Coordinates of C-alpha atoms and ligand atoms in Angstrom, one line a residue:
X1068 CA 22.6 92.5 29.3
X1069 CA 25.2 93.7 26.8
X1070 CA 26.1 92.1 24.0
X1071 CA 29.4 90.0 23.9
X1072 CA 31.9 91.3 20.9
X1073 CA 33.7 88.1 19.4
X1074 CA 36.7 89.2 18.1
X1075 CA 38.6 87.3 15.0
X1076 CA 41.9 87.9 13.5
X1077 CA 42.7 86.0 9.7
X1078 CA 46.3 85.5 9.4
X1079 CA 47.4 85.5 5.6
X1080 CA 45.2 87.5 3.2
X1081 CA 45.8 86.2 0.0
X1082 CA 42.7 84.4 -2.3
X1083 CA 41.0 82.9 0.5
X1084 CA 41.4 85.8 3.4
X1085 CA 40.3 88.3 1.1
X1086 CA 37.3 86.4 0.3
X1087 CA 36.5 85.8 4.0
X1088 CA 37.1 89.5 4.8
X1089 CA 34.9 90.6 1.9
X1090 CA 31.8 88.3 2.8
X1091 CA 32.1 88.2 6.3
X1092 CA 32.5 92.1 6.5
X1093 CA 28.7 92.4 4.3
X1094 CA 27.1 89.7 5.9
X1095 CA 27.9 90.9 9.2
X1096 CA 24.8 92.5 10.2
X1097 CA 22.7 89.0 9.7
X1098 CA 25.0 87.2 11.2
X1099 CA 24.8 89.0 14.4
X1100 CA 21.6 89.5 14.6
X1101 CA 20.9 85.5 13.9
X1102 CA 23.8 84.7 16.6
X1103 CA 23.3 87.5 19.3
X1104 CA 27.2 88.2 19.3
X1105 CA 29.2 91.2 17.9
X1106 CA 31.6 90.2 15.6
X1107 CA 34.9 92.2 14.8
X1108 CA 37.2 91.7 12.3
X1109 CA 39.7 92.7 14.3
X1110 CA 43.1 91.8 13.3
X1111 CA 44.8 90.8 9.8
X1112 CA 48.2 89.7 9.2
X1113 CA 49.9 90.0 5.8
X1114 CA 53.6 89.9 4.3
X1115 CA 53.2 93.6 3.0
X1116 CA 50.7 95.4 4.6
X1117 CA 51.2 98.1 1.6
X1118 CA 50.5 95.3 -1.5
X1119 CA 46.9 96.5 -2.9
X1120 CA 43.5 94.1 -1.9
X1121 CA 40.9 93.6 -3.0
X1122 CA 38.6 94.5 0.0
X1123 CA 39.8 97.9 2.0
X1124 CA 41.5 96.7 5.7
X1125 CA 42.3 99.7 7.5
X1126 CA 46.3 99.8 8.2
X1127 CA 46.1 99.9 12.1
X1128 CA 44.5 96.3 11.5
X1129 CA 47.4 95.0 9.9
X1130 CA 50.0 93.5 11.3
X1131 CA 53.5 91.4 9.3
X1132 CA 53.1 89.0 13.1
X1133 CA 50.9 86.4 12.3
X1134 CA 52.3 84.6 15.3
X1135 CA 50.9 87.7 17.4
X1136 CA 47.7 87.1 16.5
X1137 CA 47.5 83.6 17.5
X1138 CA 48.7 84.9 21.1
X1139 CA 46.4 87.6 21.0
X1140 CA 44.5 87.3 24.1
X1141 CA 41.8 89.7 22.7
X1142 CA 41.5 87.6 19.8
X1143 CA 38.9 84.9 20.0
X1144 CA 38.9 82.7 16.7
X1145 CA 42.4 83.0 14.8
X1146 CA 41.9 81.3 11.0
X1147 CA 44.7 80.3 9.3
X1148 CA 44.7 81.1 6.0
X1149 CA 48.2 81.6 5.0
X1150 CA 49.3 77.9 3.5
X1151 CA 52.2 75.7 4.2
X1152 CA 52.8 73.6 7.1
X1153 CA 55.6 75.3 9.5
X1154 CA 54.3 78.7 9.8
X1155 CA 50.9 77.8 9.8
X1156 CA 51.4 74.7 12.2
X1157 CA 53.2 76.8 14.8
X1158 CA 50.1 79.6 14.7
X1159 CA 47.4 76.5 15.0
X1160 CA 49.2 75.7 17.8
X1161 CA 49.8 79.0 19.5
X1162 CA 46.1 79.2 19.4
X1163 CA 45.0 76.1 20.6
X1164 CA 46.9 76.4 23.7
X1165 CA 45.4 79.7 24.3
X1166 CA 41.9 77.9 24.6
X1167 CA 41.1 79.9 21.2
X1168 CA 38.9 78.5 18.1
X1169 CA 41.1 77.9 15.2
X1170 CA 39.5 77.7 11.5
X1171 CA 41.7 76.6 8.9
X1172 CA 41.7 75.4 4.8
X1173 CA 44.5 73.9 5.3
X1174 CA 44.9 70.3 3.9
X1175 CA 48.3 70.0 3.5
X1176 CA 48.8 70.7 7.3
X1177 CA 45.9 68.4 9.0
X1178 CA 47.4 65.4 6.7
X1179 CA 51.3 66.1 8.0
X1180 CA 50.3 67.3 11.7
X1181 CA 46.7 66.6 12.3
X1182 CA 47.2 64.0 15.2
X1183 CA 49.2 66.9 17.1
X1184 CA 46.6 69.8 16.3
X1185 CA 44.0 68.2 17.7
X1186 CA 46.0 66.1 20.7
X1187 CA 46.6 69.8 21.3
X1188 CA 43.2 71.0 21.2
X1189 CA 41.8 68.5 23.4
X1190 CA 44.5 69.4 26.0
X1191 CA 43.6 72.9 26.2
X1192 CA 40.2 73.2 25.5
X1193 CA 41.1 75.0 22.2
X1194 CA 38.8 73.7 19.1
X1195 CA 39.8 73.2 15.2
X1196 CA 37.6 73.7 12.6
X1197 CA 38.5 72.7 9.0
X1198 CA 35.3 72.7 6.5
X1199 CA 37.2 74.7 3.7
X1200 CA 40.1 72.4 3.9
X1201 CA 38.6 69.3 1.9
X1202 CA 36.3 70.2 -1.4
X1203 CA 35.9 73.9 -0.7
X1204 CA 32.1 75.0 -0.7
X1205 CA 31.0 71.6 0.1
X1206 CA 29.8 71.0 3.8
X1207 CA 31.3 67.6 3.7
X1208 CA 33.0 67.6 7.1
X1209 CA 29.9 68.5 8.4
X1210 CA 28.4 65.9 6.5
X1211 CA 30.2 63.1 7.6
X1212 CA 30.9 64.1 11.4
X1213 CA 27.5 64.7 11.8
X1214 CA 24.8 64.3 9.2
X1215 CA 25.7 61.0 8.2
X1216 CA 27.3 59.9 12.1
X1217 CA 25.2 56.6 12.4
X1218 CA 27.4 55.2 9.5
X1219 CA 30.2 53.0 8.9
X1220 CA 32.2 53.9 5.3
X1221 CA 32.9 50.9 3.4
X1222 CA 33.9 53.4 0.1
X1223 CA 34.3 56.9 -0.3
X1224 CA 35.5 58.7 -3.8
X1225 CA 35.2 61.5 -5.8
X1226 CA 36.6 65.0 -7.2
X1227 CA 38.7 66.8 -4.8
X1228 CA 41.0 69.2 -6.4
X1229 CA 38.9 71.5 -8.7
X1230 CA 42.2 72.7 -10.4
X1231 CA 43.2 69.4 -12.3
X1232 CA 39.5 68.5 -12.9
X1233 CA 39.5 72.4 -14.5
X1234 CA 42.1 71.0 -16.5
X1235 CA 41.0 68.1 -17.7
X1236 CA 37.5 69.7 -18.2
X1237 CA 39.1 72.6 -20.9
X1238 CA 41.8 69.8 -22.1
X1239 CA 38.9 67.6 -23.0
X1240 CA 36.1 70.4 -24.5
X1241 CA 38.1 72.5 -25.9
X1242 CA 41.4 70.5 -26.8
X1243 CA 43.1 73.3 -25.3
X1244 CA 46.9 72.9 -24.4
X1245 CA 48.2 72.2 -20.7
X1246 CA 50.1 75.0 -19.4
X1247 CA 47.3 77.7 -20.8
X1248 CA 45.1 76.0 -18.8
X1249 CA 46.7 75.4 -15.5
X1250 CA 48.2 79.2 -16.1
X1251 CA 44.3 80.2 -15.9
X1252 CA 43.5 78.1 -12.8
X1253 CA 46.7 80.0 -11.3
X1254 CA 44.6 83.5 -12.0
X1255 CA 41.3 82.3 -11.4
X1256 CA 42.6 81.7 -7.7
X1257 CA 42.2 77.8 -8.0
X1258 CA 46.0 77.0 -7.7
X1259 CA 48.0 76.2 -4.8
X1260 CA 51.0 78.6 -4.5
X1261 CA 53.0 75.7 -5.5
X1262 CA 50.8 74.1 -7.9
X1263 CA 52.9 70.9 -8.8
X1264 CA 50.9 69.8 -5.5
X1265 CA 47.4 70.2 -7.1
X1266 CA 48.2 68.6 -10.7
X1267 CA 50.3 65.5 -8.9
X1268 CA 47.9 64.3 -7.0
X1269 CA 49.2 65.3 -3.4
X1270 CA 46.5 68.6 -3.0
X1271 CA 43.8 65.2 -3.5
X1272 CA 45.9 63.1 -1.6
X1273 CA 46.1 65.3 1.5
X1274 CA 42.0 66.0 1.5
X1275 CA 41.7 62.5 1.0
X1276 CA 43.9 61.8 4.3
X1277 CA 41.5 64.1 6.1
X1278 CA 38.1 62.5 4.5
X1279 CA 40.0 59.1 5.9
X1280 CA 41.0 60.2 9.4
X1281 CA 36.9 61.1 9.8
X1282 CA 35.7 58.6 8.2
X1283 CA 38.0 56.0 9.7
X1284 CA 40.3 57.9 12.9
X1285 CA 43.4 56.8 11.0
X1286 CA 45.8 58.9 9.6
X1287 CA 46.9 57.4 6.3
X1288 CA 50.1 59.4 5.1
X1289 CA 50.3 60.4 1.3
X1290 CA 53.2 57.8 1.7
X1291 CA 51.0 55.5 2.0
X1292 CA 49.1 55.9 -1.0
X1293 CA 48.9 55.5 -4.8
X1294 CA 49.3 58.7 -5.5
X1295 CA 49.0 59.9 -9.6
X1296 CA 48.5 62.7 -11.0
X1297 CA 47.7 64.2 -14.4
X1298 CA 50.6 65.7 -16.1
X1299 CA 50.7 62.9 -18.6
X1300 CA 47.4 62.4 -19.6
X1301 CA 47.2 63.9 -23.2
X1302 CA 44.7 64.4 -25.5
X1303 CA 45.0 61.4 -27.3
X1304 CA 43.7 59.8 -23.9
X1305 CA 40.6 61.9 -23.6
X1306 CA 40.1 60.1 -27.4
X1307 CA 40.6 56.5 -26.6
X1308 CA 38.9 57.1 -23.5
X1309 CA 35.8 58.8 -25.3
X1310 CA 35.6 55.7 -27.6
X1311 CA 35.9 53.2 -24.7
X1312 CA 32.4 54.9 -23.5
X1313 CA 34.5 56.9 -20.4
X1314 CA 35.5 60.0 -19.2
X1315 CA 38.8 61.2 -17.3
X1316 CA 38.9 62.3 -14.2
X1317 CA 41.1 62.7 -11.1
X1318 CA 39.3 60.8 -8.3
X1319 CA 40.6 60.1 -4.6
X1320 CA 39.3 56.4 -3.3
X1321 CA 39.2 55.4 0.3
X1322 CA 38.0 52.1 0.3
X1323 CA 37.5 50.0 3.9
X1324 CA 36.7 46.4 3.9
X1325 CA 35.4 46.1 7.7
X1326 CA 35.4 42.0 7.2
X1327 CA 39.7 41.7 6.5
X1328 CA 39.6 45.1 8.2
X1329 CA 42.2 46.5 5.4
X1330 CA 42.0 50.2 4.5
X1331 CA 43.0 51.4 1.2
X1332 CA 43.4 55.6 0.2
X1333 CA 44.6 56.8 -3.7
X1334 CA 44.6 59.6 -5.9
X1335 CA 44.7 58.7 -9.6
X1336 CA 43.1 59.5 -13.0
X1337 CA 40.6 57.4 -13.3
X1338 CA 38.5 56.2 -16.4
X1339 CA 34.5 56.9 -15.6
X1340 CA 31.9 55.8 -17.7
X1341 CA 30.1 58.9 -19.6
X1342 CA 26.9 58.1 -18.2
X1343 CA 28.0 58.0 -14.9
X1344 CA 27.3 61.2 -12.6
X1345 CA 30.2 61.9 -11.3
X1346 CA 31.9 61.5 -14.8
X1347 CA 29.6 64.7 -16.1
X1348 CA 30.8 67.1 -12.8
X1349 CA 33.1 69.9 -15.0
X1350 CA 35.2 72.9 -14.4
X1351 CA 36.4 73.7 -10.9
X1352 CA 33.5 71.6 -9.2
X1353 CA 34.4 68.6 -7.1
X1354 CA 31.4 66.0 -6.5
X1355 CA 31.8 62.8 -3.3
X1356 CA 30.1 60.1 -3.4
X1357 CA 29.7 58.7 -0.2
X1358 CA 28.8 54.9 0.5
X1359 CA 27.2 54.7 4.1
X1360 CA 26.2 51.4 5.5
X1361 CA 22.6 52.3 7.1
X1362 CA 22.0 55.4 4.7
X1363 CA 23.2 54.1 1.3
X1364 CA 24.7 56.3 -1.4
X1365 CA 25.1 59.9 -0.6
X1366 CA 26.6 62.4 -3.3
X1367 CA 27.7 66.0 -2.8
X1368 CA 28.8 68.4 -5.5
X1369 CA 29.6 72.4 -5.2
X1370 CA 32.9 74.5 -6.1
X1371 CA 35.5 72.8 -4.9
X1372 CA 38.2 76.0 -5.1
X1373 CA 37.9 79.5 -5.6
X1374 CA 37.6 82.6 -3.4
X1375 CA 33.9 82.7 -2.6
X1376 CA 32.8 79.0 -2.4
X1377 CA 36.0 78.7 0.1
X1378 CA 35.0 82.0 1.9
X1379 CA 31.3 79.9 2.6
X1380 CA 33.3 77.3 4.2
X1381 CA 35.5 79.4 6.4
X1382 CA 32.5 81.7 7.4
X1383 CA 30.5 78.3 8.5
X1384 CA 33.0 77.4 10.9
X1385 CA 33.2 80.9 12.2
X1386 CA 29.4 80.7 13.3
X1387 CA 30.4 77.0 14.3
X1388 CA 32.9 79.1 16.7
X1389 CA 30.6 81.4 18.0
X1390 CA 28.5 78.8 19.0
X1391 CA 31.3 76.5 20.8
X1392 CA 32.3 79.7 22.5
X1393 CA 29.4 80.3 23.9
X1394 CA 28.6 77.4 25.1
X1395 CA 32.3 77.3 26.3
X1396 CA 31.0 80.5 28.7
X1397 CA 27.7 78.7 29.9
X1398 CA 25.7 80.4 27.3
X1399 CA 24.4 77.8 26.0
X1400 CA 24.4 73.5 27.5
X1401 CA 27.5 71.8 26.4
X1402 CA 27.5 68.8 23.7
X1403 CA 30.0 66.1 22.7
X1404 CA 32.5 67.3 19.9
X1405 CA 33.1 64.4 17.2
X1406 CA 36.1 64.2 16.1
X1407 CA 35.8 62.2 14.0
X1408 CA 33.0 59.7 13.1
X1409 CA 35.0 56.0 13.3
X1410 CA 33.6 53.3 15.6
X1411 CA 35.7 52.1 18.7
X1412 CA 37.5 49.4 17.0
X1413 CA 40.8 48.0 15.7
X1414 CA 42.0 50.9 13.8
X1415 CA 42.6 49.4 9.9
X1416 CA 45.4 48.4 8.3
X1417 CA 46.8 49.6 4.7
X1418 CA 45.5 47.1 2.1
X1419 CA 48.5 45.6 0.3
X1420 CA 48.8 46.7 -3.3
X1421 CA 47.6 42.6 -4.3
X1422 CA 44.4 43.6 -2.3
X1423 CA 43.7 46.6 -4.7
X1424 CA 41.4 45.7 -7.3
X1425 CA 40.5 46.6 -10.5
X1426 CA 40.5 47.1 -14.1
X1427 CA 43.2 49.3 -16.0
X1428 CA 43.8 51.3 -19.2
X1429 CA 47.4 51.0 -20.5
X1430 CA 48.9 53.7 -22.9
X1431 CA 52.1 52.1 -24.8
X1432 CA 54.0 54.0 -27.4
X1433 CA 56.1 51.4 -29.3
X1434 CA 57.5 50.3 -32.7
X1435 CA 55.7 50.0 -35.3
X1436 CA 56.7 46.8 -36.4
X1437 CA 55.5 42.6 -36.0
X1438 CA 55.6 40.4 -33.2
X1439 CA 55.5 43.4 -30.8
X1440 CA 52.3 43.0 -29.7
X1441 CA 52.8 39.4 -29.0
X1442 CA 55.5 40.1 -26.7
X1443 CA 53.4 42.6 -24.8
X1444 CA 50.6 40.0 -24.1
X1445 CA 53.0 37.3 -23.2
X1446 CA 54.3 39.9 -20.5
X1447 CA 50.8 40.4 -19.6
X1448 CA 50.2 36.9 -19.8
X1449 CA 53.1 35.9 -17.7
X1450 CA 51.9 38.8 -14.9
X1451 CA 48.2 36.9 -14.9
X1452 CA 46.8 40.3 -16.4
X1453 CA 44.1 39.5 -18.8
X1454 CA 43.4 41.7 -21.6
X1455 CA 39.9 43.0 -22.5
X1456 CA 40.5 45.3 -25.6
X1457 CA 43.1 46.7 -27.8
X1458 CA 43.3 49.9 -29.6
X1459 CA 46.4 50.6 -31.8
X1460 CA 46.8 54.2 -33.9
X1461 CA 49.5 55.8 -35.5
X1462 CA 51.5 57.3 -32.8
X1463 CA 52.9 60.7 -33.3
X1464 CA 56.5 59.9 -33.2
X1465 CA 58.1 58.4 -37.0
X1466 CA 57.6 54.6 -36.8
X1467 CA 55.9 54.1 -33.7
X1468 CA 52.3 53.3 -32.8
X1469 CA 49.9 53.8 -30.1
X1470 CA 48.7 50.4 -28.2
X1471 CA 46.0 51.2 -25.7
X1472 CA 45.0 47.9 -23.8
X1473 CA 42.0 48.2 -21.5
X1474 CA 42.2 44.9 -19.0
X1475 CA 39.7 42.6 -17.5
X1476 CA 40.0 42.6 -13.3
X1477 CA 43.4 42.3 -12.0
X1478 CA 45.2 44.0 -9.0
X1479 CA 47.6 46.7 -8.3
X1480 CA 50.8 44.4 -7.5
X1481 CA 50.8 42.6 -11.3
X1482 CA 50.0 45.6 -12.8
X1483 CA 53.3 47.3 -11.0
X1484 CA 55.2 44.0 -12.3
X1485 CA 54.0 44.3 -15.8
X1486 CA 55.0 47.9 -16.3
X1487 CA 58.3 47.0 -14.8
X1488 CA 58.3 44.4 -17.2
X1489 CA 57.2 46.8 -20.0
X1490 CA 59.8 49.1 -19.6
X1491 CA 62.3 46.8 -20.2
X1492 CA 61.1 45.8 -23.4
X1493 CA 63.1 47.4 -26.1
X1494 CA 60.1 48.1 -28.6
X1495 CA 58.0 50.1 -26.1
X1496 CA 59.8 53.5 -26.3
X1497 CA 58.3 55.8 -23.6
X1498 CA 57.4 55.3 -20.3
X1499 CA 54.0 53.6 -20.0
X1500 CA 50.6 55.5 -19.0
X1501 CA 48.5 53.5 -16.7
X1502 CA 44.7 55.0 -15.8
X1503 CA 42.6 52.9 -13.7
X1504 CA 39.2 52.2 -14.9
X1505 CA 36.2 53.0 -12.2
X1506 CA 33.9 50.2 -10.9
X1507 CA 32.0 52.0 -8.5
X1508 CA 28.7 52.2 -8.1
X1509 CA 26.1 55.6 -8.8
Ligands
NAD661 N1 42.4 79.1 -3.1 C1 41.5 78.2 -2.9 O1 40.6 77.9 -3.7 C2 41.5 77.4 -1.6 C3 40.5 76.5 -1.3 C4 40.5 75.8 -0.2 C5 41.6 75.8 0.7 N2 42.6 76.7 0.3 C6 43.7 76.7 1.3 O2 43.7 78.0 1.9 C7 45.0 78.5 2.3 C8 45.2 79.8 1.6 O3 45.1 79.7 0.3 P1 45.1 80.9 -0.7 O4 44.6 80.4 -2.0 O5 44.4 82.0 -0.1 O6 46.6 81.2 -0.9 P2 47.3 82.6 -1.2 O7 48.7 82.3 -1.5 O8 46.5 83.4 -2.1 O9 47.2 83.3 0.2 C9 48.1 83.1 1.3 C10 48.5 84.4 1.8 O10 49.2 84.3 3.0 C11 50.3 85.2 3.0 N3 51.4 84.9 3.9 C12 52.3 83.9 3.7 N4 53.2 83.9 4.7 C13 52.8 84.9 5.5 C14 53.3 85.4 6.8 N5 54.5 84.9 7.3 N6 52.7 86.4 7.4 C15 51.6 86.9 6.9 N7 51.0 86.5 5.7 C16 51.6 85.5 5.1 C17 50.7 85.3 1.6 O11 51.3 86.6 1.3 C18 49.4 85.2 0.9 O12 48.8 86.5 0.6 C19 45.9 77.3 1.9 O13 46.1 76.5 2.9 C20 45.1 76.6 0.8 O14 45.5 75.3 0.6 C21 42.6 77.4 -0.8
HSE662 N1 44.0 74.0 -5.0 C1 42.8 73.4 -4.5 C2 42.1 74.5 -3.7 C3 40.9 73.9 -3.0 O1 41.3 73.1 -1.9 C4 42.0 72.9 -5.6 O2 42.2 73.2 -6.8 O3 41.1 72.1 -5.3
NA663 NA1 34.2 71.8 2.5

């Protein structure tokens, strides 16, 4: 019998295409033999097919039609790797009606369209595969639609964009200024092309709308979140932090309580303890812990960015796409495709902000000068917002001093009213820096 040639076309070639070009064109010999398929890289589109790559493409493989790819009908599995959500949305869908095997790293387009894509792939047969699009290198899709499917989720949280916790990492080791920093994420290949959406929180936010929709079969809308990111955090909060016992770092929560059946997702920089593992996870790694009810605690860490690690993912769901293929043409029997790994139940509800519980650090710039703090803690006071500790230092504006209050347990709603409060107090002079301060089990 001769052997079947699976052919795949990679629309955008940028960080993430090259990478899956490069590895996919050495490992190709193992890979077929282990899969007993041909596999051509076939097709590649680009924006200028002259710009110089990394990894050598042959010109009669390019193409400037990504769209031509996805209608390709000698084109088996299409993977979009070219960003955004409207070019990239209409090629996914292309595809999918076509029958054809779409892999993707694209967060930002599963969180704004994901209920189409895959409405659309169960109406024509077509399959989506998304394992670099949440924590890079990390098999955590895999993980929770299938190694971990006899579990309900009552808390998920972690490290998900390895660009800000890059950041933070060099901010905090080497006191090392901002934009430097994020300017060598943008070169290492970390970076989104717009990175505003990695250091506010929405890169996070959108992977944690994914992790959410598998976890739970909702899809929660960045809307819908707290959403924080960490373009005010300075070093001065690395120091308080440091001598509170905690670390910094940007951390995505899902939290599901099946009794009120409320769901609650956020991005924010959260205050770790230093002994905690997650807390010690540098650089451009992410780490997810993952609370299961029958398995316990489950923790994942890898790259969570970066050309090769995401080149892993993309090359795991290209084998995953073989195999679907082929069973697709009787090659193999058929299985049931999770989708996602919720129970057949009420679908949640998003937990009201007064629902959201915690303990907070507060960052207050303000004059230098008595009775100030006193009419701080009777806004506090008045807001039911009990205060555990106080730190003040010189601030580094004339006059002014730094108040750092960490707070006992109090909820998301009186900490909103008590910054609005704040605000309007004519001593505190800049806007107020709220981290939240992690209670969450190893
Ligand atoms: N870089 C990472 O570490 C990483 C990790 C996980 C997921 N992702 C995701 O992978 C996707 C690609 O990211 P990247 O880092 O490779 O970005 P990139 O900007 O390096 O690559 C995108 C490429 O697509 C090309 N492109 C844009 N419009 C095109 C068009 N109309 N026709 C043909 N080509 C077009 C661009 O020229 C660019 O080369 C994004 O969805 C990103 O969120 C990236
Ligand atoms: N910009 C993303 C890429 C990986 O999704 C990050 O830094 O995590
Ligand atoms: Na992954």
């Amino acid at each position: 019998m001769s052997v079947r040639t699976l052919r795949i076309g990679l629309c955008g070639l940028g960080t993430v295409g090259q990478g899956v070009w490069k590895h996919l064109t050495a490992d190709r010999p193992e890979l077929e033999a282990r899969l007993g398929v041909k596999l051509e890289l076939a097709r590649g589109a680009v924006r200028n097919p002259k710009k110089r790559r990394s990894v050598r493409i042959p010109a009669s493989k390019l193409t400037t039609d990504a769209l031509a790819i996805a209608r390709d009908p000698s084109i088996d599995i299409v993977c979009e790797l070219v960003g955004g959500t409207d070019l990239a949305r209409e090629i996914t869908l292309e595809a999918l009606r076509r029958g054809k095997v779409v892999v993707s790293a694209n967060k930002a387009l599963i969180c704004a369209h994901g209920a189409e894509i895959f409405a659309t792939a169960r109406e024509h047969g077509g399959r989506f595969l998304f394992e670099a699009s949440v924590a890079g290198g990390i098999p955590i899709i895999k993980a929770l639609r299938e190694g971990l499917v006899a579990n309900r989720f009552p808390l998920i949280y972690g490290i998900l964009n390895g660009t800000c916790n890059y950041i933070l990492t060099q901010m905090e080791e080497r006191d090392a200024p901002y934009t430097q920093v994020l300017g060598d994420a943008k070169r290492l290949g970390y970076a989104e092309a717009d990175e505003s959406l990695d250091v506010e929180g929405w890169d996070a936010a959108h992977k944690a709308s994914v992790l959410a929709y598998l976890a739970h079969g909702v899809w929660v809308r960045p809307e819908q979140m707290i959403v924080e990111g960490i373009a005010r955090i300075t070093p001065a909060d690395f120091k308080n932090a440091n001598a509170l016992g905690f670390g910094i770092k940007l951390l995505a929560v899902i939290w599901r309580d099946f009794e009120t059946n409320e769901l609650s997702v956020r991005v924010h920089p959260t205050l770790l303890p230093e002994s905690h593992v997650v807390a010690k996870v540098n650089g451009v790694f992410n780490a997810i812990s993952v609370q299961g009810d029958v398995v316990g605690t489950t923790l994942y860490i890898g790259r969570g960015a970066g050309q090769d690690a995401t080149a892993s993912a993309v090359i795991s769901d290209i084998v995953d796409a073989v195999a679907l293929l082929r069973r697709q043409k009787g090659e193999m029997i058929d299985g049931d495709f999770i989708e996602t790994t919720a129970r057949r139940q009420a679908p949640p509800r998003i937990a009201p902000p007064e629902h959201i519980e915690g303990r907070y650090y507060l960052r207050l710039t303000v004059e230098d000068k008595p009775g100030v703090l006193s009419a701080i803690a009777a806004v506090t006071a008045r807001q039911h917002v009990s205060i555990a500790s106080v730190i003040q230092s010189p601030a580094e504006r004339a006059g002014a001093a730094s108040l750092v209050l960490t707070t006992h347990r109090s909820n998301e709603r009186a900490l909103r009213n008590t910054i609005a409060r704040l605000r309007r107090l004519r001593p505190v002079l800049e806007e107020p820096v709220l981290l939240r301060i992690a209670e969450f089990p190893e």
